[in-house]
Tab-separated table of C-alpha atoms in Angstrom:
chain	number	residue	atom	x	y	z
A	30	MET	CA	33.577	-27.482	10.713
A	31	SER	CA	33.118	-28.009	14.442
A	32	ARG	CA	30.583	-26.327	16.705
A	33	GLY	CA	31.172	-22.588	16.902
A	34	ALA	CA	29.823	-19.571	18.739
A	35	PRO	CA	26.253	-19.463	20.064
A	36	ARG	CA	23.461	-17.295	18.724
A	37	LYS	CA	23.912	-13.640	19.707
A	38	VAL	CA	20.355	-12.377	19.231
A	39	GLU	CA	17.230	-13.509	21.080
A	40	ARG	CA	14.243	-11.209	21.399
A	41	PRO	CA	13.354	-10.726	25.069
A	42	GLY	CA	10.102	-12.387	26.062
A	43	GLU	CA	9.711	-14.294	22.785
A	44	PRO	CA	9.077	-18.005	23.529
A	45	ASP	CA	10.756	-20.750	21.511
A	46	GLY	CA	7.879	-23.226	21.931
A	47	PRO	CA	5.539	-24.980	21.501
A	48	ARG	CA	6.258	-26.036	17.924
A	49	VAL	CA	2.673	-25.383	16.732
A	50	GLU	CA	-0.003	-23.615	18.762
A	51	ARG	CA	-3.267	-21.765	18.189
A	52	THR	CA	-4.355	-18.773	20.245
A	53	GLU	CA	-7.766	-17.411	19.233
A	54	ARG	CA	-7.430	-17.165	15.409
A	55	VAL	CA	-3.647	-16.874	15.295
A	56	TRP	CA	-1.451	-19.898	14.599
A	57	ARG	CA	2.082	-19.577	15.960
A	58	ILE	CA	4.490	-21.905	14.202
A	59	ARG	CA	8.030	-22.621	15.364
A	60	SER	CA	8.556	-25.905	13.510
A	61	LEU	CA	10.472	-25.479	10.258
A	62	ALA	CA	8.633	-28.349	8.560
A	63	ALA	CA	5.219	-26.969	9.543
A	64	ALA	CA	6.261	-23.493	8.433
A	65	GLN	CA	7.294	-24.829	5.030
A	66	GLN	CA	3.921	-26.519	4.609
A	67	VAL	CA	2.155	-23.203	5.192
A	68	LEU	CA	4.514	-21.108	3.079
A	69	ARG	CA	4.379	-23.618	0.222
A	70	ALA	CA	0.583	-23.910	0.257
A	71	ARG	CA	0.358	-22.022	-3.007
A	72	HIS	CA	-2.768	-19.907	-3.463
A	73	ALA	CA	-4.199	-21.143	-0.139
A	74	THR	CA	-2.715	-18.198	1.789
A	75	THR	CA	-2.062	-14.520	1.156
A	76	GLN	CA	0.637	-12.127	2.321
A	77	ALA	CA	-0.125	-10.632	5.729
A	78	GLY	CA	3.352	-9.374	6.665
A	79	PHE	CA	4.819	-5.891	6.222
A	80	THR	CA	1.361	-4.388	6.991
A	81	ALA	CA	0.110	-5.762	3.638
A	82	GLU	CA	-3.476	-6.067	4.836
A	83	ALA	CA	-3.562	-2.433	5.960
A	84	ILE	CA	-2.547	-1.088	2.536
A	85	PRO	CA	-5.549	0.082	0.451
A	86	LYS	CA	-6.093	-1.774	-2.831
A	87	GLY	CA	-7.382	-0.340	-6.090
A	88	TYR	CA	-5.160	2.742	-6.323
A	89	LEU	CA	-2.462	1.058	-8.388
A	90	LYS	CA	-2.640	-0.396	-11.873
A	91	HIS	CA	-0.229	-3.150	-10.804
A	92	HIS	CA	-0.306	-4.497	-7.252
A	93	PRO	CA	3.165	-4.445	-5.612
A	94	ILE	CA	5.101	-7.702	-5.915
A	95	LEU	CA	5.692	-7.946	-2.167
A	96	MET	CA	1.948	-7.709	-1.493
A	97	SER	CA	0.473	-9.605	-4.451
A	98	ASP	CA	-0.531	-13.270	-4.445
A	99	GLY	CA	-1.705	-16.023	-6.742
A	100	PRO	CA	-1.179	-16.036	-10.525
A	101	LEU	CA	-0.373	-12.299	-10.552
A	102	HIS	CA	2.470	-12.770	-8.076
A	103	ASP	CA	3.737	-15.850	-9.922
A	104	GLU	CA	3.906	-13.896	-13.178
A	105	GLN	CA	5.641	-10.946	-11.531
A	106	ARG	CA	8.220	-13.240	-9.936
A	107	ARG	CA	8.864	-15.088	-13.175
A	108	LYS	CA	9.615	-11.863	-15.025
A	109	VAL	CA	12.024	-10.377	-12.460
A	110	ALA	CA	13.803	-13.666	-11.676
A	111	ARG	CA	16.435	-12.983	-14.324
A	112	PHE	CA	17.717	-9.978	-12.398
A	113	PHE	CA	18.536	-12.123	-9.359
A	114	ALA	CA	19.845	-15.356	-10.908
A	115	PRO	CA	23.227	-16.239	-9.314
A	116	ALA	CA	25.140	-16.252	-12.606
A	117	VAL	CA	23.602	-12.931	-13.658
A	118	VAL	CA	24.314	-11.323	-10.284
A	119	ALA	CA	27.965	-12.434	-10.368
A	120	LYS	CA	28.569	-11.426	-13.977
A	121	ARG	CA	26.779	-8.101	-13.893
A	122	TYR	CA	27.436	-6.746	-10.405
A	123	GLU	CA	30.398	-8.428	-8.700
A	124	THR	CA	33.034	-6.099	-10.142
A	125	ARG	CA	30.928	-3.056	-9.243
A	126	MET	CA	30.516	-4.397	-5.712
A	127	GLU	CA	34.257	-4.826	-5.363
A	128	GLU	CA	34.955	-1.291	-6.567
A	129	CYS	CA	32.267	0.149	-4.297
A	130	ALA	CA	33.511	-1.760	-1.237
A	131	GLU	CA	37.146	-0.676	-1.729
A	132	ARG	CA	36.158	2.942	-2.318
A	133	LEU	CA	33.926	3.189	0.756
A	134	LEU	CA	36.531	1.509	2.983
A	135	ASP	CA	39.220	3.870	1.699
A	136	GLU	CA	36.992	6.915	2.235
A	137	ALA	CA	36.114	5.835	5.769
A	138	GLY	CA	39.654	6.271	7.059
A	139	PRO	CA	41.031	4.453	10.118
A	140	GLU	CA	37.762	4.452	12.082
A	141	ILE	CA	34.673	2.872	10.545
A	142	THR	CA	31.085	2.974	11.727
A	143	LEU	CA	30.189	-0.270	10.012
A	144	ASP	CA	26.405	0.104	10.097
A	145	GLU	CA	26.696	3.455	8.270
A	146	LEU	CA	29.188	2.121	5.743
A	147	ALA	CA	27.034	-0.981	5.162
A	148	LEU	CA	24.016	1.261	4.604
A	149	HIS	CA	25.752	3.278	1.899
A	150	TYR	CA	27.183	0.137	0.314
A	151	THR	CA	23.921	-1.823	0.169
A	152	VAL	CA	21.958	1.168	-1.146
A	153	GLU	CA	24.522	1.737	-3.885
A	154	VAL	CA	24.428	-1.927	-4.928
A	155	THR	CA	20.627	-2.075	-4.822
A	156	ALA	CA	20.388	1.158	-6.824
A	157	GLU	CA	22.346	-0.475	-9.661
A	158	VAL	CA	20.017	-3.466	-9.781
A	159	VAL	CA	16.823	-1.416	-9.569
A	160	GLY	CA	17.964	1.466	-11.762
A	161	LEU	CA	17.857	4.203	-9.107
A	162	THR	CA	21.035	5.794	-10.395
A	163	ALA	CA	19.915	9.367	-11.065
A	164	SER	CA	20.678	10.688	-7.563
A	165	PRO	CA	23.627	10.440	-5.110
A	166	PRO	CA	23.436	7.093	-3.254
A	167	LYS	CA	24.316	8.510	0.169
A	168	LYS	CA	21.541	11.103	0.003
A	169	MET	CA	19.098	8.465	-1.211
A	170	ALA	CA	20.165	6.190	1.653
A	171	ALA	CA	19.323	8.921	4.167
A	172	ARG	CA	15.855	9.232	2.653
A	173	LEU	CA	15.256	5.469	2.655
A	174	VAL	CA	16.165	5.230	6.335
A	175	THR	CA	13.352	7.631	7.264
A	176	PHE	CA	10.732	5.099	6.064
A	177	PHE	CA	11.377	3.127	9.242
A	178	ASN	CA	10.549	5.982	11.606
A	179	GLN	CA	7.163	4.493	12.412
A	180	PRO	CA	5.149	3.954	15.620
A	181	PRO	CA	5.037	0.365	16.925
A	182	PHE	CA	2.425	-2.127	15.764
A	183	ASP	CA	1.413	-5.767	16.162
A	184	ILE	CA	0.076	-7.604	13.106
A	185	THR	CA	-1.721	-10.138	15.286
A	186	LYS	CA	-3.951	-7.446	16.840
A	187	PRO	CA	-6.968	-5.636	15.288
A	188	GLY	CA	-5.942	-2.387	13.642
A	189	LEU	CA	-2.331	-3.499	14.150
A	190	GLY	CA	-2.782	-2.568	17.796
A	191	ARG	CA	-2.377	1.138	16.980
A	192	THR	CA	-4.350	4.052	18.363
A	193	ASN	CA	-5.859	6.651	16.003
A	194	ARG	CA	-3.077	9.020	16.978
A	195	GLN	CA	-0.452	6.432	16.066
A	196	TRP	CA	-2.126	5.886	12.678
A	197	MET	CA	-1.972	9.627	12.032
A	198	GLN	CA	1.675	9.645	13.021
A	199	ALA	CA	2.354	6.669	10.738
A	200	ALA	CA	0.717	8.430	7.791
A	201	PHE	CA	2.658	11.639	8.398
A	202	ASN	CA	5.986	9.864	8.932
A	203	GLY	CA	5.466	7.715	5.853
A	204	LEU	CA	4.054	10.111	3.250
A	205	ALA	CA	6.684	12.854	3.604
A	206	PRO	CA	9.662	10.519	2.968
A	207	ILE	CA	7.853	8.872	0.051
A	208	LEU	CA	7.221	12.262	-1.541
A	209	LYS	CA	10.889	13.217	-1.179
A	210	PHE	CA	11.984	9.848	-2.535
A	211	HIS	CA	9.634	10.236	-5.497
A	212	VAL	CA	10.770	13.748	-6.399
A	213	LEU	CA	14.499	13.316	-5.814
A	214	ASP	CA	15.182	9.646	-6.594
A	215	ALA	CA	12.459	7.675	-8.368
A	216	ARG	CA	11.077	10.239	-10.823
A	217	PRO	CA	14.487	11.288	-12.217
A	218	ALA	CA	15.424	7.614	-12.655
A	219	ILE	CA	12.120	6.828	-14.391
A	220	ARG	CA	12.533	9.758	-16.781
A	221	THR	CA	16.049	8.646	-17.642
A	222	ARG	CA	14.950	5.051	-18.273
A	223	ARG	CA	12.004	6.096	-20.441
A	224	LYS	CA	14.454	7.912	-22.711
A	225	ALA	CA	17.179	5.266	-22.595
A	226	PRO	CA	16.087	1.866	-21.217
A	227	GLN	CA	18.706	-0.312	-19.560
A	228	ASP	CA	18.795	-3.849	-18.197
A	229	ASP	CA	17.381	-3.056	-14.776
A	230	ILE	CA	14.113	-3.351	-12.880
A	231	ILE	CA	12.803	0.164	-13.601
A	232	SER	CA	13.300	-0.349	-17.349
A	233	HIS	CA	11.530	-3.713	-17.062
A	234	LEU	CA	8.576	-2.127	-15.246
A	235	ILE	CA	8.306	0.612	-17.872
A	236	ALA	CA	8.202	-2.085	-20.569
A	237	GLU	CA	5.423	-3.803	-18.600
A	238	ASP	CA	3.361	-0.562	-18.782
A	239	TYR	CA	3.642	0.282	-15.087
A	240	THR	CA	2.617	3.820	-14.181
A	241	ASP	CA	5.021	6.156	-12.387
A	242	LEU	CA	3.089	5.529	-9.155
A	243	ASP	CA	3.354	1.756	-9.645
A	244	ILE	CA	7.097	2.078	-10.215
A	245	LEU	CA	7.522	4.322	-7.179
A	246	VAL	CA	5.951	1.690	-4.927
A	247	GLU	CA	8.170	-1.057	-6.378
A	248	CYS	CA	11.257	1.143	-5.959
A	249	VAL	CA	10.386	1.670	-2.305
A	250	THR	CA	9.893	-2.094	-1.910
A	251	TYR	CA	13.156	-3.106	-3.586
A	252	GLY	CA	15.092	-0.188	-2.144
A	253	THR	CA	14.147	-0.763	1.481
A	254	ALA	CA	14.292	-4.574	1.229
A	255	GLY	CA	17.712	-4.475	-0.408
A	256	MET	CA	18.974	-1.989	2.133
A	257	VAL	CA	17.635	-2.938	5.524
A	258	THR	CA	18.059	-6.702	5.665
A	259	THR	CA	21.494	-6.877	4.019
A	260	ARG	CA	22.777	-3.947	6.063
A	261	GLU	CA	21.910	-5.670	9.329
A	262	PHE	CA	23.257	-9.002	8.124
A	263	ILE	CA	26.639	-7.513	7.190
A	264	CYS	CA	26.973	-6.101	10.710
A	265	MET	CA	25.910	-9.365	12.351
A	266	ALA	CA	28.258	-11.419	10.161
A	267	ALA	CA	31.127	-9.061	11.006
A	268	LEU	CA	30.321	-9.427	14.709
A	269	HIS	CA	30.606	-13.218	14.431
A	270	LEU	CA	33.711	-13.200	12.242
A	271	LEU	CA	35.565	-10.651	14.372
A	272	GLY	CA	34.640	-12.498	17.545
A	273	ASP	CA	35.961	-15.880	16.417
A	274	ASP	CA	39.646	-15.954	15.406
A	275	ALA	CA	39.502	-19.437	13.887
A	276	LEU	CA	36.366	-18.708	11.863
A	277	ARG	CA	37.765	-15.387	10.643
A	278	GLU	CA	41.066	-16.919	9.505
A	279	ARG	CA	39.207	-19.748	7.776
A	280	TYR	CA	36.984	-17.214	6.009
A	281	LEU	CA	40.003	-15.235	4.789
A	282	VAL	CA	41.678	-18.242	3.135
A	283	ALA	CA	38.535	-20.009	1.919
A	284	GLY	CA	37.242	-19.999	-1.631
A	285	GLN	CA	34.035	-18.191	-2.502
A	286	ARG	CA	31.805	-21.259	-2.164
A	287	GLU	CA	32.994	-21.950	1.383
A	288	ARG	CA	32.750	-18.289	2.365
A	289	HIS	CA	29.170	-18.219	1.108
A	290	ALA	CA	28.430	-21.368	3.143
A	291	ILE	CA	29.768	-19.644	6.258
A	292	LEU	CA	27.574	-16.611	5.600
A	293	ALA	CA	24.556	-18.828	4.935
A	294	GLU	CA	25.059	-20.488	8.322
A	295	ILE	CA	25.390	-17.120	10.059
A	296	ILE	CA	22.091	-15.875	8.650
A	297	ARG	CA	20.480	-19.245	9.437
A	298	LEU	CA	21.507	-18.719	13.046
A	299	GLU	CA	20.818	-14.965	13.109
A	300	PRO	CA	17.927	-14.324	10.660
A	301	VAL	CA	17.287	-10.612	10.188
A	302	VAL	CA	13.548	-10.996	9.532
A	303	GLY	CA	12.110	-12.635	12.629
A	304	HIS	CA	8.506	-13.361	11.614
A	305	LEU	CA	6.605	-14.221	8.431
A	306	TYR	CA	2.839	-13.755	8.327
A	307	ARG	CA	0.172	-15.341	6.114
A	308	ARG	CA	-3.636	-15.167	6.039
A	309	VAL	CA	-5.346	-18.501	5.350
A	310	GLN	CA	-7.773	-18.382	2.411
A	311	GLU	CA	-8.404	-22.115	1.989
A	312	ALA	CA	-8.199	-24.787	4.689
A	313	ILE	CA	-4.679	-26.184	5.113
A	314	GLU	CA	-3.674	-29.341	6.948
A	315	VAL	CA	-0.261	-29.135	8.604
A	316	THR	CA	1.583	-32.087	10.125
A	317	ASP	CA	4.393	-31.827	12.651
A	318	ARG	CA	5.961	-34.875	14.320
A	319	GLY	CA	2.875	-36.909	13.412
A	320	GLU	CA	0.392	-34.413	14.881
A	321	ARG	CA	-2.114	-32.877	12.458
A	322	HIS	CA	-3.475	-29.346	12.598
A	323	THR	CA	-6.162	-27.808	10.381
A	324	LEU	CA	-5.815	-24.105	9.626
A	325	GLU	CA	-9.142	-22.562	8.665
A	326	PRO	CA	-9.901	-19.673	6.274
A	327	GLY	CA	-9.477	-16.358	8.037
A	328	ASP	CA	-6.817	-17.632	10.436
A	329	LEU	CA	-3.599	-15.644	10.714
A	330	VAL	CA	-0.338	-17.606	10.664
A	331	ASP	CA	2.696	-16.216	12.485
A	332	VAL	CA	5.860	-18.099	11.517
A	333	PHE	CA	8.579	-17.592	14.140
A	334	VAL	CA	11.723	-17.655	12.010
A	335	ARG	CA	14.299	-17.777	14.817
A	336	PRO	CA	12.889	-20.911	16.538
A	337	ALA	CA	12.168	-22.527	13.158
A	338	ASN	CA	15.755	-21.953	12.046
A	339	ALA	CA	16.890	-23.669	15.251
A	340	ASP	CA	14.604	-26.676	14.798
A	341	PRO	CA	16.815	-29.758	15.337
A	342	ASP	CA	14.515	-31.844	13.130
A	343	ALA	CA	15.493	-29.602	10.211
A	344	VAL	CA	19.033	-28.388	10.913
A	345	GLY	CA	20.497	-31.128	13.101
A	346	GLU	CA	22.534	-31.021	16.289
A	347	ASP	CA	23.595	-27.849	18.100
A	348	PRO	CA	21.007	-25.711	16.251
A	349	LEU	CA	21.777	-22.664	18.418
A	350	HIS	CA	25.475	-22.683	17.522
A	351	LEU	CA	27.332	-21.698	14.377
A	352	CYS	CA	28.294	-24.810	12.428
A	353	PRO	CA	29.113	-23.993	8.767
A	354	GLY	CA	28.622	-26.946	6.467
A	355	ARG	CA	25.989	-28.589	8.689
A	356	ASP	CA	23.743	-31.262	7.219
A	357	THR	CA	20.134	-30.141	6.935
A	358	ALA	CA	17.030	-32.233	6.335
A	359	SER	CA	15.901	-32.873	2.778
A	360	GLY	CA	14.289	-29.806	1.234
A	361	VAL	CA	15.690	-27.405	3.839
A	362	ASN	CA	17.698	-24.471	2.525
A	363	GLU	CA	21.064	-23.901	4.202
A	364	THR	CA	19.755	-20.506	5.348
A	365	GLY	CA	16.599	-22.062	6.828
A	366	LEU	CA	13.751	-19.569	6.515
A	367	ALA	CA	15.994	-16.490	6.658
A	368	PHE	CA	14.927	-15.605	3.104
A	369	GLY	CA	11.443	-17.048	3.454
A	370	ASP	CA	10.057	-19.998	1.514
A	371	GLY	CA	7.379	-20.772	-1.033
A	372	ALA	CA	5.819	-18.217	-3.358
A	373	HIS	CA	7.144	-15.235	-1.388
A	374	LYS	CA	10.686	-16.532	-0.897
A	375	CYS	CA	13.035	-13.581	-1.306
A	376	PRO	CA	14.565	-13.674	-4.818
A	377	GLY	CA	17.501	-11.577	-3.616
A	378	GLN	CA	19.316	-14.313	-1.667
A	379	PRO	CA	22.159	-14.724	-4.208
A	380	LEU	CA	22.581	-10.938	-4.381
A	381	ALA	CA	22.559	-10.496	-0.597
A	382	ILE	CA	25.101	-13.261	0.060
A	383	LEU	CA	27.436	-12.111	-2.712
A	384	GLU	CA	27.398	-8.425	-1.787
A	385	SER	CA	27.902	-9.265	1.893
A	386	ASP	CA	30.857	-11.502	1.030
A	387	VAL	CA	32.470	-8.869	-1.189
A	388	LEU	CA	32.421	-6.209	1.535
A	389	LEU	CA	33.274	-8.479	4.459
A	390	LEU	CA	36.241	-10.069	2.686
A	391	ARG	CA	37.778	-6.679	1.922
A	392	LEU	CA	37.034	-5.401	5.395
A	393	LEU	CA	38.631	-8.397	7.134
A	394	ARG	CA	41.744	-8.194	4.969
A	395	ARG	CA	42.364	-4.837	6.625
A	396	ARG	CA	42.542	-6.542	10.021
A	397	PRO	CA	39.963	-4.368	11.811
A	398	ARG	CA	39.450	-4.495	15.551
A	399	ILE	CA	36.263	-3.698	17.418
A	400	VAL	CA	36.277	-0.281	19.109
A	401	ARG	CA	32.622	-0.318	20.142
A	402	THR	CA	30.138	-3.172	19.887
A	403	PRO	CA	26.780	-2.253	18.362
A	404	GLU	CA	23.572	-1.412	20.162
A	405	LEU	CA	20.827	-3.965	19.511
A	406	GLY	CA	17.239	-2.923	18.799
A	407	TRP	CA	14.084	-4.249	17.168
A	408	ASP	CA	11.977	-3.065	14.223
A	409	ASP	CA	8.293	-3.957	13.873
A	410	LEU	CA	8.123	-3.609	10.086
A	411	ILE	CA	10.610	-6.412	9.424
A	412	ALA	CA	9.875	-8.051	12.811
A	413	GLY	CA	13.621	-8.250	13.246
A	414	TYR	CA	16.716	-6.731	14.786
A	415	TRP	CA	18.931	-3.759	13.997
A	416	LEU	CA	22.517	-3.013	15.011
A	417	ARG	CA	23.781	0.558	15.410
A	418	GLY	CA	26.981	2.278	16.483
A	419	PHE	CA	29.277	-0.593	15.444
A	420	VAL	CA	32.702	1.079	15.403
A	421	LEU	CA	35.846	-0.581	14.028
A	422	HIS	CA	39.436	0.544	13.576
A	423	GLN	CA	41.074	-0.663	10.378
A	424	GLU	CA	44.801	-0.869	9.734
A	425	GLY	CA	44.412	0.242	6.126
């Protein structure tokens, strides 16, 4: 397809160069090739994103999959991979997604607030995969949203750049929602699965001898990850598709493979997670355009996903425009780094693309028009954007 619309989201004040730079002990990487070298340096780096380094260790029998590294992380990933394999996702969940999407669109009536509908939809889909099916999805969604009511922080600064008062606020704002989520969502689901195991993540964790606290932390991880990123992506994809008549009509007549390619290009252009962070544990040599850089133990690496995903060396011409079906460099995923890379690459990519496609296809068939464009904001936890107040009118 020919060159399409330009990127809609750029964070104010965030530079798109240089490709690799070092400031004090922080490496800032905007080259996709250099970023891949860091993210694929297995066991030479550890997770530093999502406030991982500020979370106390030793309280859990099993360290959370999002925060673990090395052989432990590899083993955890290997065991849960079956839940996210493309064929498994399609066979087990596609019909449920379709039913959920149609029901929520019907219930919404003529006027839809898409970000709210996408929230309820993604939480319901994620709940099926995880096993959080013992409580009403909409009420659980409201509780999950409160996790993100946190004071600002900066991973590149000591103490995340927070004052003592902000740390107290973070603890208060975080612990209360977790307690509610545990009592009303996670614990009932765990009890149900202990009595009658099913083919879901909670049942798998029980079989692996995880404690209830271990499972709670994993449920929060999967629940928020499955909700927040896919919710924002659905809204951004809708914004692109509704703003481009030719692209929308092509999407409506295309087969699933082509639709998924269109969605992959949208999230390449508009990645929800804007930064990936790693702490160097062993010296790494990174090469970009023939220039070598040595990252030393203790250094923090800040991968800028938006500039990396617009790196012409990796994604070709017109990197800041939507071009579904573009040719990428060897070893570069069609989504760029939107789902990460290396050991911590998000296993939920097939699930996220499929569930987004299922809802968007059914939404667009109803010929919606934009009543109010969404407000754009930024979230420190995912280092990415959010879209709110996106109102559509559907014909039915």
